[in-house]
PDB file of C-alpha atoms in Angstrom:
ATOM      1  CA  MET A   1     121.986  86.362 -37.701  1.00  0.00           C
ATOM      2  CA  LYS A   2     122.966  86.705 -41.561  1.00  0.00           C
ATOM      3  CA  PRO A   3     123.453  83.114 -42.020  1.00  0.00           C
ATOM      4  CA  ALA A   4     119.796  81.940 -40.979  1.00  0.00           C
ATOM      5  CA  GLY A   5     118.294  84.584 -42.447  1.00  0.00           C
ATOM      6  CA  LEU A   6     120.268  83.620 -45.828  1.00  0.00           C
ATOM      7  CA  LEU A   7     119.626  79.708 -45.986  1.00  0.00           C
ATOM      8  CA  LEU A   8     115.840  80.933 -45.553  1.00  0.00           C
ATOM      9  CA  LEU A   9     115.692  82.964 -48.821  1.00  0.00           C
ATOM     10  CA  LEU A  10     117.654  80.140 -50.619  1.00  0.00           C
ATOM     11  CA  SER A  11     115.187  77.549 -48.938  1.00  0.00           C
ATOM     12  CA  ALA A  12     112.173  79.992 -50.518  1.00  0.00           C
ATOM     13  CA  ALA A  13     113.877  80.382 -53.720  1.00  0.00           C
ATOM     14  CA  LEU A  14     114.239  76.961 -54.767  1.00  0.00           C
ATOM     15  CA  CYS A  15     111.212  76.049 -53.629  1.00  0.00           C
ATOM     16  CA  ALA A  16     109.388  78.928 -55.733  1.00  0.00           C
ATOM     17  CA  ALA A  17     111.426  77.365 -58.429  1.00  0.00           C
ATOM     18  CA  GLN A  18     110.393  73.854 -58.081  1.00  0.00           C
ATOM     19  CA  ARG A  19     107.511  73.591 -60.640  1.00  0.00           C
ATOM     20  CA  PRO A  20     105.654  69.841 -60.786  1.00  0.00           C
ATOM     21  CA  GLU A  21     105.798  68.526 -64.227  1.00  0.00           C
ATOM     22  CA  ASP A  22     102.515  67.782 -65.956  1.00  0.00           C
ATOM     23  CA  GLY A  23     101.290  64.728 -65.279  1.00  0.00           C
ATOM     24  CA  ALA A  24     102.978  64.270 -62.321  1.00  0.00           C
ATOM     25  CA  ASP A  25      99.834  63.450 -60.110  1.00  0.00           C
ATOM     26  CA  ALA A  26      98.444  61.150 -62.659  1.00  0.00           C
ATOM     27  CA  MET A  27      98.732  57.340 -62.303  1.00  0.00           C
ATOM     28  CA  ASN A  28     101.598  55.466 -64.566  1.00  0.00           C
ATOM     29  CA  THR A  29      98.678  53.620 -66.890  1.00  0.00           C
ATOM     30  CA  ARG A  30     100.984  51.403 -68.671  1.00  0.00           C
ATOM     31  CA  GLY A  31     102.314  49.547 -65.211  1.00  0.00           C
ATOM     32  CA  CYS A  32      98.707  49.783 -64.093  1.00  0.00           C
ATOM     33  CA  ALA A  33      97.700  47.433 -67.309  1.00  0.00           C
ATOM     34  CA  ASN A  34     100.898  45.437 -66.756  1.00  0.00           C
ATOM     35  CA  LEU A  35      99.591  44.513 -63.030  1.00  0.00           C
ATOM     36  CA  THR A  36      96.175  43.839 -64.464  1.00  0.00           C
ATOM     37  CA  LEU A  37      97.482  41.871 -67.066  1.00  0.00           C
ATOM     38  CA  VAL A  38      99.610  39.594 -64.537  1.00  0.00           C
ATOM     39  CA  LEU A  39      96.542  39.286 -61.927  1.00  0.00           C
ATOM     40  CA  ASP A  40      94.385  38.206 -64.899  1.00  0.00           C
ATOM     41  CA  ASN A  41      96.732  35.419 -65.993  1.00  0.00           C
ATOM     42  CA  TRP A  42      97.306  34.573 -62.657  1.00  0.00           C
ATOM     43  CA  LYS A  43      93.456  34.109 -62.416  1.00  0.00           C
ATOM     44  CA  PHE A  44      93.306  32.052 -65.190  1.00  0.00           C
ATOM     45  CA  ALA A  45      95.935  29.408 -64.254  1.00  0.00           C
ATOM     46  CA  ILE A  46      94.289  29.033 -60.279  1.00  0.00           C
ATOM     47  CA  VAL A  47      90.954  28.510 -61.661  1.00  0.00           C
ATOM     48  CA  THR A  48      92.300  26.182 -64.538  1.00  0.00           C
ATOM     49  CA  GLN A  49      94.124  24.341 -61.997  1.00  0.00           C
ATOM     50  CA  VAL A  50      91.053  24.072 -59.539  1.00  0.00           C
ATOM     51  CA  LYS A  51      88.692  22.770 -62.237  1.00  0.00           C
ATOM     52  CA  ASP A  52      91.663  19.983 -63.108  1.00  0.00           C
ATOM     53  CA  LEU A  53      91.759  19.131 -59.664  1.00  0.00           C
ATOM     54  CA  LEU A  54      87.687  18.886 -59.432  1.00  0.00           C
ATOM     55  CA  LEU A  55      87.673  17.031 -62.699  1.00  0.00           C
ATOM     56  CA  HIS A  56      90.177  14.153 -62.331  1.00  0.00           C
ATOM     57  CA  ASP A  57      90.854  14.227 -58.743  1.00  0.00           C
ATOM     58  CA  HIS A  58      88.182  15.302 -56.931  1.00  0.00           C
ATOM     59  CA  ASN A  59      89.125  13.453 -53.328  1.00  0.00           C
ATOM     60  CA  ALA A  60      92.552  15.318 -52.816  1.00  0.00           C
ATOM     61  CA  VAL A  61      90.159  18.235 -53.095  1.00  0.00           C
ATOM     62  CA  LEU A  62      86.986  17.237 -51.593  1.00  0.00           C
ATOM     63  CA  PRO A  63      87.887  14.538 -49.098  1.00  0.00           C
ATOM     64  CA  ASP A  64      84.763  13.913 -47.245  1.00  0.00           C
ATOM     65  CA  TYR A  65      82.750  14.099 -50.087  1.00  0.00           C
ATOM     66  CA  GLY A  66      84.387  10.021 -50.627  1.00  0.00           C
ATOM     67  CA  ARG A  67      82.845   8.922 -47.360  1.00  0.00           C
ATOM     68  CA  ILE A  68      78.961  10.312 -48.115  1.00  0.00           C
ATOM     69  CA  GLN A  69      78.175   6.685 -49.229  1.00  0.00           C
ATOM     70  CA  LEU A  70      79.300   4.684 -46.206  1.00  0.00           C
ATOM     71  CA  LEU A  71      77.511   7.598 -44.194  1.00  0.00           C
ATOM     72  CA  SER A  72      74.460   7.076 -46.454  1.00  0.00           C
ATOM     73  CA  GLU A  73      74.377   3.269 -45.812  1.00  0.00           C
ATOM     74  CA  ALA A  74      74.906   3.523 -42.049  1.00  0.00           C
ATOM     75  CA  LEU A  75      72.071   5.991 -41.884  1.00  0.00           C
ATOM     76  CA  GLY A  76      70.044   3.594 -43.963  1.00  0.00           C
ATOM     77  CA  ASP A  77      70.721   0.762 -41.364  1.00  0.00           C
ATOM     78  CA  LEU A  78      69.514   2.683 -38.594  1.00  0.00           C
ATOM     79  CA  TYR A  79      66.060   3.492 -40.655  1.00  0.00           C
ATOM     80  CA  LYS A  80      65.796  -0.386 -41.235  1.00  0.00           C
ATOM     81  CA  GLU A  81      66.583  -1.336 -37.038  1.00  0.00           C
ATOM     82  CA  PHE A  82      63.801   1.705 -35.909  1.00  0.00           C
ATOM     83  CA  ASN A  83      61.185   0.158 -38.038  1.00  0.00           C
ATOM     84  CA  SER A  84      62.117  -3.241 -37.053  1.00  0.00           C
ATOM     85  CA  LEU A  85      61.922  -1.468 -33.665  1.00  0.00           C
ATOM     86  CA  LYS A  86      58.920  -0.425 -33.934  1.00  0.00           C
ATOM     87  CA  GLU A  87      56.717  -3.802 -35.671  1.00  0.00           C
ATOM     88  CA  ARG A  88      58.569  -5.296 -32.837  1.00  0.00           C
ATOM     89  CA  LEU A  89      56.801  -3.082 -30.412  1.00  0.00           C
ATOM     90  CA  THR A  90      53.319  -3.451 -32.223  1.00  0.00           C
ATOM     91  CA  GLU A  91      53.602  -6.968 -31.664  1.00  0.00           C
ATOM     92  CA  LEU A  92      54.303  -6.447 -28.149  1.00  0.00           C
ATOM     93  CA  THR A  93      51.319  -4.384 -27.850  1.00  0.00           C
ATOM     94  CA  ALA A  94      49.432  -6.771 -29.427  1.00  0.00           C
ATOM     95  CA  ARG A  95      50.279  -9.465 -26.889  1.00  0.00           C
ATOM     96  CA  PHE A  96      49.389  -7.092 -23.861  1.00  0.00           C
ATOM     97  CA  ASP A  97      45.982  -6.117 -25.286  1.00  0.00           C
ATOM     98  CA  ASP A  98      45.166  -9.773 -23.948  1.00  0.00           C
ATOM     99  CA  VAL A  99      46.359  -9.146 -20.377  1.00  0.00           C
ATOM    100  CA  GLU A 100      44.838  -5.708 -20.506  1.00  0.00           C
ATOM    101  CA  SER A 101      41.438  -6.769 -21.319  1.00  0.00           C
ATOM    102  CA  PHE A 102      41.997  -9.590 -18.373  1.00  0.00           C
ATOM    103  CA  VAL A 103      42.844  -6.923 -15.687  1.00  0.00           C
ATOM    104  CA  ASP A 104      40.347  -4.395 -16.784  1.00  0.00           C
ATOM    105  CA  ALA A 105      37.256  -7.323 -16.371  1.00  0.00           C
ATOM    106  CA  THR A 106      38.816  -8.398 -13.423  1.00  0.00           C
ATOM    107  CA  ARG A 107      38.975  -4.684 -11.692  1.00  0.00           C
ATOM    108  CA  SER A 108      35.543  -3.892 -12.895  1.00  0.00           C
ATOM    109  CA  GLY A 109      34.254  -7.307 -11.436  1.00  0.00           C
ATOM    110  CA  ARG A 110      33.119  -8.760 -14.287  1.00  0.00           C
ATOM    111  CA  LYS A 111      33.924 -12.378 -14.990  1.00  0.00           C
ATOM    112  CA  PRO A 112      37.255 -12.248 -17.408  1.00  0.00           C
ATOM    113  CA  PRO A 113      36.932 -14.256 -20.774  1.00  0.00           C
ATOM    114  CA  PRO A 114      38.836 -17.615 -20.684  1.00  0.00           C
ATOM    115  CA  PRO A 115      42.041 -17.230 -21.562  1.00  0.00           C
ATOM    116  CA  GLY A 116      42.878 -17.993 -25.592  1.00  0.00           C
ATOM    117  CA  ALA A 117      39.100 -16.752 -26.274  1.00  0.00           C
ATOM    118  CA  PRO A 118      39.084 -14.205 -28.490  1.00  0.00           C
ATOM    119  CA  HIS A 119      37.902 -10.524 -27.083  1.00  0.00           C
ATOM    120  CA  LYS A 120      36.061  -7.950 -28.573  1.00  0.00           C
ATOM    121  CA  GLU A 121      37.618  -5.199 -29.862  1.00  0.00           C
ATOM    122  CA  VAL A 122      36.769  -1.885 -27.666  1.00  0.00           C
ATOM    123  CA  PRO A 123      36.818   0.797 -29.952  1.00  0.00           C
ATOM    124  CA  ALA A 124      40.072   3.108 -28.688  1.00  0.00           C
ATOM    125  CA  ARG A 125      39.122   6.531 -27.642  1.00  0.00           C
ATOM    126  CA  PRO A 126      40.515  10.029 -29.116  1.00  0.00           C
ATOM    127  CA  ARG A 127      43.563  10.719 -27.513  1.00  0.00           C
ATOM    128  CA  GLY A 128      42.981  14.250 -26.174  1.00  0.00           C
ATOM    129  CA  ARG A 129      40.020  13.299 -24.504  1.00  0.00           C
ATOM    130  CA  LYS A 130      39.427  11.825 -21.387  1.00  0.00           C
ATOM    131  CA  SER A 131      35.976  10.626 -20.679  1.00  0.00           C
ATOM    132  CA  LYS A 132      34.669  11.098 -17.253  1.00  0.00           C
ATOM    133  CA  VAL A 133      31.741   8.769 -15.764  1.00  0.00           C
ATOM    134  CA  VAL A 134      29.375  10.677 -13.826  1.00  0.00           C
ATOM    135  CA  VAL A 135      26.955   9.163 -11.571  1.00  0.00           C
ATOM    136  CA  ARG A 136      23.534  10.474 -10.550  1.00  0.00           C
ATOM    137  CA  ARG A 137      20.991   9.735  -8.397  1.00  0.00           C
ATOM    138  CA  ILE A 138      17.850   9.988  -8.671  1.00  0.00           C
ATOM    139  CA  PHE A 139      15.192  10.070  -6.179  1.00  0.00           C
ATOM    140  CA  ARG A 140      11.781   8.965  -6.809  1.00  0.00           C
ATOM    141  CA  PRO A 141       9.591   9.930  -4.572  1.00  0.00           C
ATOM    142  CA  SER A 142       7.446   7.035  -2.490  1.00  0.00           C
ATOM    143  CA  GLN A 143       4.427   6.280  -3.182  1.00  0.00           C
ATOM    144  CA  ASP A 144       2.902   5.119   0.006  1.00  0.00           C
TER     145      ASP A 144
END
């Protein structure tokens, strides 16, 4: 038991004798400044290289932007085709106006106009409304 007590006493004495040096907890500011300088130099080099790439060889950095002109032309062609389809639909609608007026006249019991005769323009009804025809019977008192 004596050796264990002796070891305990020596370790306690050594711990008490050790004093932390002044400033041991403080950071090494010189090393921190060097690290900051290195990181700043790296940042400058990276930014300079990216700027040079963007100015002189932007297709290597941004390859998708090289295809924008082709996409723009394709979209323009699509708009032209859509507008031509709208015009064709307008022409076909004008052609079917004659057929529609003939069918309407036949259904209503009127004599249809001869083919090729200009038809009267009927003003179009507003789209949101449906007109309803109401037939009322009027009772007249008999005068006998």
